[in-house]
Amino acid sequence: MMIPSVCIDDYDYILPDDRIAKYPLEKRDSSKLLIYRSGAVDEKIFRNLPEELPDGAMMVFNDTKVVPARMHFRKESGALIEIFCLEPVAPAEYNQIFSATDCCRWKCIVGNAKKWKSGKLKLCNPENSPEIAGMNLNAELVSRDGETSVVEFAWNNASPFSKVLEVCGTIPIPPYLNRESEDIDKSRYQTLYAKYRGSVAAPTAGLHFTDEVLENIRKKGILEETVCLHVGAGTFLPVKSHMISGHPMHREPFNVSRKLVSELLDGSRKVIAVGTTSVRTLESLYYLGVKCMENGFPSDIEQWMPYESSYRPSRKEALGALLKYMDENGMDSISAGTRIIIVPGYEFHIVDMLVTNFHQPQSTLLLLISAFVGGDWKTVYDYALSHDFRFLSYGDSSLLFRK
């Protein structure tokens, strides 16, 4: 196989600003639910989702947690500098960096970067909060590489950095909402089952789930499993190249349990992925298995591996090899990184159904949707646009059956 020849202009549609949901609905599960099955479209309310799912299936959720990763600093000159933490540098592991108690380094996006060449910045404290003042948080520029910078943070009161972010940071809501983060975003731009800190964007398909919906899913004998993929800011990056072959995908770290790999290897249950991040993680598992078969060990999944590799073992062979590697090394879970890009022409190995929101025009996420529904994305999006569905992160939902 070769890298698919996909022109991003073919995945465009007009999205009026008033169709972008700027705020969540009062009740999570009152959003609309579009159902796409075998080329036909139906419409329900999200709380009806369990009725549409096959008994005894497996539903896979991404239990990553969004961190309040955006902070505002000020130079002595008065210039305002926004710093958006992307991923850990030192310590390089999420749990360790969130436990750091005096300093740490992050890869960041810096707003107004031209005004900050060197020197330490102090955190803004416009309301003179004693808690913020007591932390005495400052930021120092270590290095710059294109659009990102490495920034060292230092603070005084021996609080873990997770607490520092909680007190000093704001939830990084998507830029297309065109507003500042508000109190409502602290709870609603987070899934009910969020557990492991590390994402700078929510896996938004999960925002619709309530305790009641989850209980009704369990009543159908549906097995609930989780993966953890930390969503990076690259999820918002537009595709700037005319052909998708010119678009570089960002690396995102993920962790999956041995139990899930074993369940997938069994293969007796239909697999329902909640969100595109769960799809990318599950499909990456297949390729981790392929790497075990080829090299004897797993490693990060490169962007174009699914299209460049001529080696096509069965799902059972690939997952069997991965499970064997985990057992031989006494691993209860496996961590890796993925840059996988799923575009029309991709062959799905794991996922049968997908719960997802409605995505931006000309985005890699829309390409994934098109691949999943066999190129029939316009049927889905034309219906949503003509039936008053709300779009993007706080918008309505869909249940797509793979074509």
Coordinates of C-alpha atoms in Angstrom, one line a residue:
M1 CA 0.0 0.0 0.0
M2 CA 1.0 3.6 -0.4
I3 CA 0.2 6.9 1.3
P4 CA -3.4 7.8 0.3
S5 CA -3.8 10.6 -2.2
V6 CA -6.4 12.7 -0.3
C7 CA -7.1 16.3 -1.1
I8 CA -8.3 18.2 1.9
D9 CA -10.4 20.5 -0.2
D10 CA -12.8 17.5 -0.8
Y11 CA -13.6 17.6 2.9
D12 CA -14.9 21.1 3.2
Y13 CA -18.4 22.3 4.2
I14 CA -19.9 25.6 5.3
L15 CA -20.2 25.8 9.1
P16 CA -22.0 29.0 10.1
D17 CA -20.7 30.5 13.4
D18 CA -24.2 30.2 15.0
R19 CA -24.0 26.4 14.5
I20 CA -21.0 26.2 16.8
A21 CA -22.1 25.4 20.3
K22 CA -20.5 28.1 22.5
Y23 CA -21.8 26.6 25.8
P24 CA -22.9 23.1 26.9
L25 CA -26.6 22.4 27.3
E26 CA -28.0 22.4 30.9
K27 CA -28.2 18.6 30.9
R28 CA -25.4 16.5 29.4
D29 CA -27.6 13.8 28.0
S30 CA -30.2 16.1 26.5
S31 CA -28.1 16.7 23.3
K32 CA -29.4 15.4 20.0
L33 CA -28.1 12.0 18.7
L34 CA -27.7 11.4 15.0
I35 CA -27.6 7.7 14.1
Y36 CA -26.0 6.5 10.9
R37 CA -26.4 2.9 9.9
S38 CA -26.0 1.4 6.4
G39 CA -26.4 4.7 4.7
A40 CA -29.6 5.7 6.6
V41 CA -29.8 8.5 9.1
D42 CA -32.1 8.6 12.1
E43 CA -32.4 11.1 15.0
K44 CA -32.8 10.6 18.8
I45 CA -31.8 12.2 22.1
F46 CA -28.5 11.1 23.6
R47 CA -30.2 9.6 26.6
N48 CA -31.7 7.1 24.2
L49 CA -28.2 5.9 23.2
P50 CA -28.3 2.6 25.2
E51 CA -31.4 1.4 23.2
E52 CA -29.4 1.7 19.9
L53 CA -26.5 -0.4 21.1
P54 CA -26.2 -4.2 20.6
D55 CA -26.5 -6.3 23.7
G56 CA -23.2 -7.7 25.1
A57 CA -21.0 -5.3 23.1
M58 CA -17.9 -3.6 24.6
M59 CA -17.8 0.2 25.0
V60 CA -14.4 1.8 25.3
F61 CA -14.0 5.2 27.0
N62 CA -10.9 7.5 27.1
D63 CA -10.5 8.4 30.9
T64 CA -7.9 11.1 30.4
K65 CA -8.5 14.3 32.4
V66 CA -8.1 17.9 31.1
V67 CA -5.6 19.9 33.1
P68 CA -6.0 23.7 33.6
A69 CA -2.9 24.2 31.4
R70 CA -3.3 27.9 30.4
M71 CA -1.7 30.6 32.5
H72 CA -1.2 34.3 32.2
F73 CA 2.1 36.0 33.1
R74 CA 3.3 39.6 33.0
K75 CA 6.7 41.1 32.2
E76 CA 8.0 44.0 34.2
S77 CA 7.4 46.1 31.2
G78 CA 3.7 45.3 31.5
A79 CA 3.4 43.0 28.4
L80 CA 1.0 40.1 28.9
I81 CA 2.3 36.6 28.1
E82 CA 0.1 33.6 27.9
I83 CA 1.7 30.2 28.5
F84 CA -0.1 27.0 27.4
C85 CA 1.5 23.8 28.8
L86 CA 1.5 21.0 26.2
E87 CA 3.6 18.1 27.4
P88 CA 6.2 17.4 30.2
V89 CA 9.9 17.8 29.5
A90 CA 11.5 17.4 33.0
P91 CA 10.4 15.2 34.6
A92 CA 9.2 13.7 31.3
E93 CA 6.5 11.5 32.9
Y94 CA 3.1 12.9 33.7
N95 CA 2.8 11.5 37.2
Q96 CA 6.2 12.7 38.2
I97 CA 5.8 16.2 36.8
F98 CA 2.5 16.7 38.5
S99 CA 4.2 15.6 41.8
A100 CA 7.1 18.0 41.5
T101 CA 7.2 20.5 44.4
D102 CA 9.6 23.3 43.4
C103 CA 10.3 23.4 39.7
C104 CA 9.6 21.6 36.4
R105 CA 9.9 22.1 32.6
W106 CA 7.2 21.9 30.0
K107 CA 6.9 22.2 26.2
C108 CA 4.6 25.1 25.8
I109 CA 2.9 27.4 23.3
V110 CA 3.6 31.0 24.2
G111 CA 1.2 33.7 23.3
N112 CA 2.8 37.1 22.5
A113 CA 6.1 35.3 22.3
K114 CA 7.8 38.2 20.4
K115 CA 7.7 40.2 23.6
W116 CA 9.5 37.6 25.7
K117 CA 13.1 36.9 24.6
S118 CA 14.5 36.2 28.1
G119 CA 14.0 36.9 31.8
K120 CA 11.6 35.6 34.4
L121 CA 7.9 36.3 34.3
K122 CA 5.6 36.6 37.3
L123 CA 2.1 35.1 37.3
C124 CA -0.8 37.6 37.0
N125 CA -2.8 37.9 40.1
P126 CA -5.5 40.5 39.3
E127 CA -7.7 39.7 42.3
N128 CA -4.8 39.6 44.7
S129 CA -5.5 36.0 45.8
P130 CA -3.4 35.2 48.9
E131 CA -3.1 31.5 47.7
I132 CA -1.7 32.6 44.3
A133 CA 0.6 35.1 46.0
G134 CA 1.9 32.4 48.4
M135 CA 2.9 30.2 45.5
N136 CA 5.0 33.0 43.9
L137 CA 5.0 31.2 40.6
N138 CA 7.4 32.4 37.9
A139 CA 8.3 31.3 34.4
E140 CA 11.6 31.4 32.6
L141 CA 12.2 30.7 28.9
V142 CA 14.7 27.8 28.4
S143 CA 14.6 27.3 24.6
R144 CA 12.5 27.9 21.5
D145 CA 11.8 25.6 18.6
G146 CA 9.5 26.9 15.9
E147 CA 6.0 27.3 17.3
T148 CA 6.8 25.8 20.8
S149 CA 9.1 26.7 23.6
V150 CA 10.5 24.9 26.7
V151 CA 9.6 26.9 29.8
E152 CA 10.8 26.3 33.4
F153 CA 8.3 27.0 36.2
A154 CA 9.4 27.6 39.8
W155 CA 7.3 28.2 42.9
N156 CA 7.7 28.5 46.6
N157 CA 5.3 26.7 48.9
A158 CA 6.2 23.0 48.1
S159 CA 2.8 22.4 46.6
P160 CA 2.7 19.7 43.9
F161 CA 2.6 21.1 40.4
S162 CA -0.9 19.6 39.9
K163 CA -2.1 22.0 42.8
V164 CA -0.2 24.9 41.2
L165 CA -2.1 24.4 37.9
E166 CA -5.4 24.0 39.8
V167 CA -4.9 27.4 41.6
C168 CA -3.1 29.3 38.8
G169 CA -4.3 27.9 35.6
T170 CA -7.5 27.9 33.5
I171 CA -9.2 25.2 31.5
P172 CA -7.9 25.5 27.9
I173 CA -11.2 25.5 26.0
P174 CA -11.0 25.3 22.2
P175 CA -10.0 28.5 20.3
Y176 CA -13.1 28.3 18.0
L177 CA -15.4 29.0 21.0
N178 CA -14.0 32.6 20.7
R179 CA -14.4 33.3 24.4
E180 CA -12.4 33.1 27.7
S181 CA -12.7 30.1 29.9
E182 CA -15.5 30.4 32.5
D183 CA -16.5 28.6 35.7
I184 CA -18.9 26.3 33.9
D185 CA -16.0 24.9 31.8
K186 CA -14.3 23.5 35.0
S187 CA -16.9 20.9 35.3
R188 CA -18.5 20.6 31.8
Y189 CA -15.3 20.5 29.7
Q190 CA -14.5 17.3 31.6
T191 CA -16.1 13.8 31.3
L192 CA -17.8 12.3 34.4
Y193 CA -15.3 9.4 34.3
A194 CA -12.1 11.5 33.8
K195 CA -9.3 10.0 35.9
Y196 CA -5.7 10.5 34.7
R197 CA -4.4 14.1 34.3
G198 CA -2.6 15.0 31.1
S199 CA -4.9 16.3 28.3
V200 CA -5.0 19.9 27.0
A201 CA -8.3 19.2 25.2
A202 CA -11.3 17.1 26.3
P203 CA -12.3 13.9 24.5
T204 CA -15.6 15.6 23.8
A205 CA -17.6 12.6 22.7
G206 CA -17.7 11.6 26.4
L207 CA -19.1 14.9 27.6
H208 CA -22.7 13.7 26.9
F209 CA -22.6 10.7 29.3
T210 CA -24.4 10.8 32.6
D211 CA -24.6 8.3 35.4
E212 CA -28.1 7.3 34.2
V213 CA -26.9 6.7 30.6
L214 CA -24.0 4.6 31.9
E215 CA -26.3 2.6 34.2
N216 CA -28.6 1.8 31.2
I217 CA -25.6 0.7 29.1
R218 CA -24.6 -1.7 31.9
K219 CA -28.2 -3.1 32.0
K220 CA -27.7 -4.2 28.4
G221 CA -24.7 -6.4 29.4
I222 CA -22.3 -4.0 27.7
L223 CA -18.8 -4.3 29.0
E224 CA -17.2 -1.0 29.9
E225 CA -13.5 -0.6 29.3
T226 CA -11.1 2.3 29.3
V227 CA -8.0 3.5 27.5
C228 CA -6.0 6.6 28.4
L229 CA -4.8 8.8 25.5
H230 CA -3.7 12.3 26.5
V231 CA -5.1 14.7 23.9
G232 CA -2.6 17.3 22.7
A233 CA -3.1 20.8 21.3
G234 CA -2.3 19.4 17.9
T235 CA -5.9 18.3 17.8
F236 CA -6.8 21.9 17.0
L237 CA -4.1 22.4 14.4
P238 CA -5.6 23.1 10.9
V239 CA -4.4 21.1 7.9
K240 CA -2.3 23.6 5.9
S241 CA -1.2 21.4 3.1
H242 CA -3.3 20.8 0.0
M243 CA -2.8 17.1 0.1
I244 CA -3.0 15.2 3.4
S245 CA 0.4 13.6 2.7
G246 CA 2.0 17.0 3.7
H247 CA 0.3 17.2 7.1
P248 CA 2.5 16.1 10.1
M249 CA 0.5 14.4 12.9
H250 CA 1.4 15.2 16.6
R251 CA 2.5 12.4 18.9
E252 CA 0.0 11.5 21.7
P253 CA 0.9 9.2 24.6
F254 CA -1.5 6.4 25.5
N255 CA -1.8 3.6 28.0
V256 CA -3.9 0.4 27.7
S257 CA -4.5 -2.4 30.2
R258 CA -3.6 -6.1 29.6
K259 CA -7.3 -6.9 30.5
L260 CA -8.5 -4.8 27.5
V261 CA -6.0 -6.4 25.1
S262 CA -7.2 -9.8 26.3
E263 CA -10.9 -8.9 25.8
L264 CA -10.2 -7.6 22.3
L265 CA -8.2 -10.7 21.5
D266 CA -11.3 -12.8 22.5
G267 CA -13.1 -11.0 19.7
S268 CA -16.6 -12.1 20.7
R269 CA -18.0 -8.6 21.4
K270 CA -18.7 -5.7 19.0
V271 CA -16.4 -2.8 19.9
I272 CA -18.0 0.7 20.4
A273 CA -15.4 3.5 20.7
V274 CA -16.4 6.6 22.5
G275 CA -14.6 9.4 20.6
T276 CA -12.0 9.6 17.9
T277 CA -9.2 9.4 20.6
S278 CA -10.5 6.0 21.6
V279 CA -10.5 4.9 17.9
R280 CA -6.9 6.1 17.4
T281 CA -5.8 4.2 20.5
L282 CA -7.6 1.0 19.7
E283 CA -6.4 0.9 16.1
S284 CA -2.9 1.7 17.3
L285 CA -3.0 -1.4 19.5
Y286 CA -3.3 -3.5 16.3
Y287 CA -0.1 -1.9 15.0
L288 CA 1.7 -2.4 18.3
G289 CA 1.0 -6.1 17.8
V290 CA 2.3 -5.9 14.2
K291 CA 5.5 -4.3 15.6
C292 CA 5.9 -7.2 18.1
M293 CA 5.6 -9.7 15.2
E294 CA 8.1 -7.8 13.1
N295 CA 10.6 -6.6 15.6
G296 CA 10.0 -8.6 18.8
F297 CA 8.9 -5.5 20.7
P298 CA 6.4 -2.7 20.4
S299 CA 7.3 1.0 19.8
D300 CA 5.6 4.2 18.8
I301 CA 3.2 4.1 15.9
E302 CA 4.3 6.3 13.0
Q303 CA 1.8 8.4 11.1
W304 CA 1.8 6.4 7.8
M305 CA 2.6 2.9 9.1
P306 CA -1.0 1.6 8.3
Y307 CA -0.5 2.6 4.6
E308 CA 3.2 1.8 4.1
S309 CA 3.3 -1.7 5.6
S310 CA 2.5 -4.6 3.3
Y311 CA 2.4 -6.9 6.3
R312 CA -1.3 -7.6 7.2
P313 CA -1.6 -10.2 10.0
S314 CA -5.1 -10.9 11.4
R315 CA -6.4 -9.0 14.4
K316 CA -6.0 -12.2 16.4
E317 CA -2.4 -12.7 15.3
A318 CA -1.4 -9.1 16.1
L319 CA -3.2 -8.8 19.4
G320 CA -1.9 -12.3 20.3
A321 CA 1.6 -11.1 19.7
L322 CA 1.1 -8.0 21.9
L323 CA -0.4 -10.0 24.7
K324 CA 2.4 -12.6 24.5
Y325 CA 5.0 -9.7 24.8
M326 CA 3.1 -8.2 27.8
D327 CA 3.0 -11.6 29.6
E328 CA 6.6 -12.4 28.9
N329 CA 7.6 -9.0 30.5
G330 CA 5.1 -9.2 33.4
M331 CA 3.2 -6.1 32.2
D332 CA -0.3 -5.2 33.5
S333 CA -0.5 -2.4 31.0
I334 CA 1.4 -1.0 28.1
S335 CA 2.3 2.6 27.2
A336 CA 3.4 4.0 23.9
G337 CA 2.9 7.0 21.6
T338 CA 0.9 7.2 18.4
R339 CA 1.0 9.5 15.4
I340 CA -1.5 7.4 13.5
I341 CA -3.6 9.3 10.9
I342 CA -6.8 7.6 9.8
V343 CA -8.0 8.8 6.4
P344 CA -10.1 7.4 3.6
G345 CA -8.5 4.1 2.5
Y346 CA -7.7 3.0 6.0
E347 CA -8.6 -0.6 6.9
F348 CA -10.2 -0.8 10.4
H349 CA -9.1 -3.7 12.5
I350 CA -10.8 -3.2 15.9
V351 CA -13.6 -0.6 16.0
D352 CA -17.2 -1.4 14.8
M353 CA -19.2 1.6 16.1
L354 CA -18.3 5.1 17.0
V355 CA -19.9 7.7 19.3
T356 CA -18.6 11.2 18.2
N357 CA -19.4 14.9 17.9
F358 CA -19.4 16.9 14.7
H359 CA -16.0 18.1 13.6
Q360 CA -14.5 21.1 11.8
P361 CA -14.3 21.3 8.0
Q362 CA -11.0 20.2 6.5
S363 CA -9.8 18.5 9.7
T364 CA -8.1 15.2 10.3
L365 CA -11.0 14.2 12.5
L366 CA -13.4 14.7 9.6
L367 CA -11.1 12.5 7.5
L368 CA -11.4 9.8 10.2
I369 CA -15.2 10.0 10.0
S370 CA -15.2 9.7 6.3
A371 CA -12.9 6.6 6.5
F372 CA -15.3 5.1 9.1
V373 CA -18.5 5.6 7.1
G374 CA -16.9 4.5 3.8
G375 CA -16.7 8.0 2.3
D376 CA -20.4 8.8 3.2
W377 CA -19.6 11.7 5.5
K378 CA -21.7 14.2 3.5
T379 CA -24.9 12.2 4.2
V380 CA -24.2 12.6 7.9
Y381 CA -23.2 16.2 7.9
D382 CA -25.9 17.4 5.4
Y383 CA -28.5 15.9 7.7
A384 CA -26.9 17.5 10.8
L385 CA -26.7 20.9 9.2
S386 CA -30.3 20.8 7.9
H387 CA -31.8 19.5 11.2
D388 CA -30.4 22.1 13.6
F389 CA -27.6 20.0 15.2
R390 CA -25.1 21.9 17.3
F391 CA -21.4 21.5 16.2
L392 CA -18.0 20.9 17.7
S393 CA -16.9 20.4 21.4
Y394 CA -20.1 21.4 23.2
G395 CA -22.3 20.4 20.3
D396 CA -24.5 17.4 19.7
S397 CA -23.5 13.7 19.2
S398 CA -23.7 10.9 16.7
L399 CA -23.6 7.1 16.7
L400 CA -21.9 5.8 13.5
F401 CA -22.0 2.2 12.4
R402 CA -18.9 1.3 10.4
K403 CA -19.7 0.8 6.7

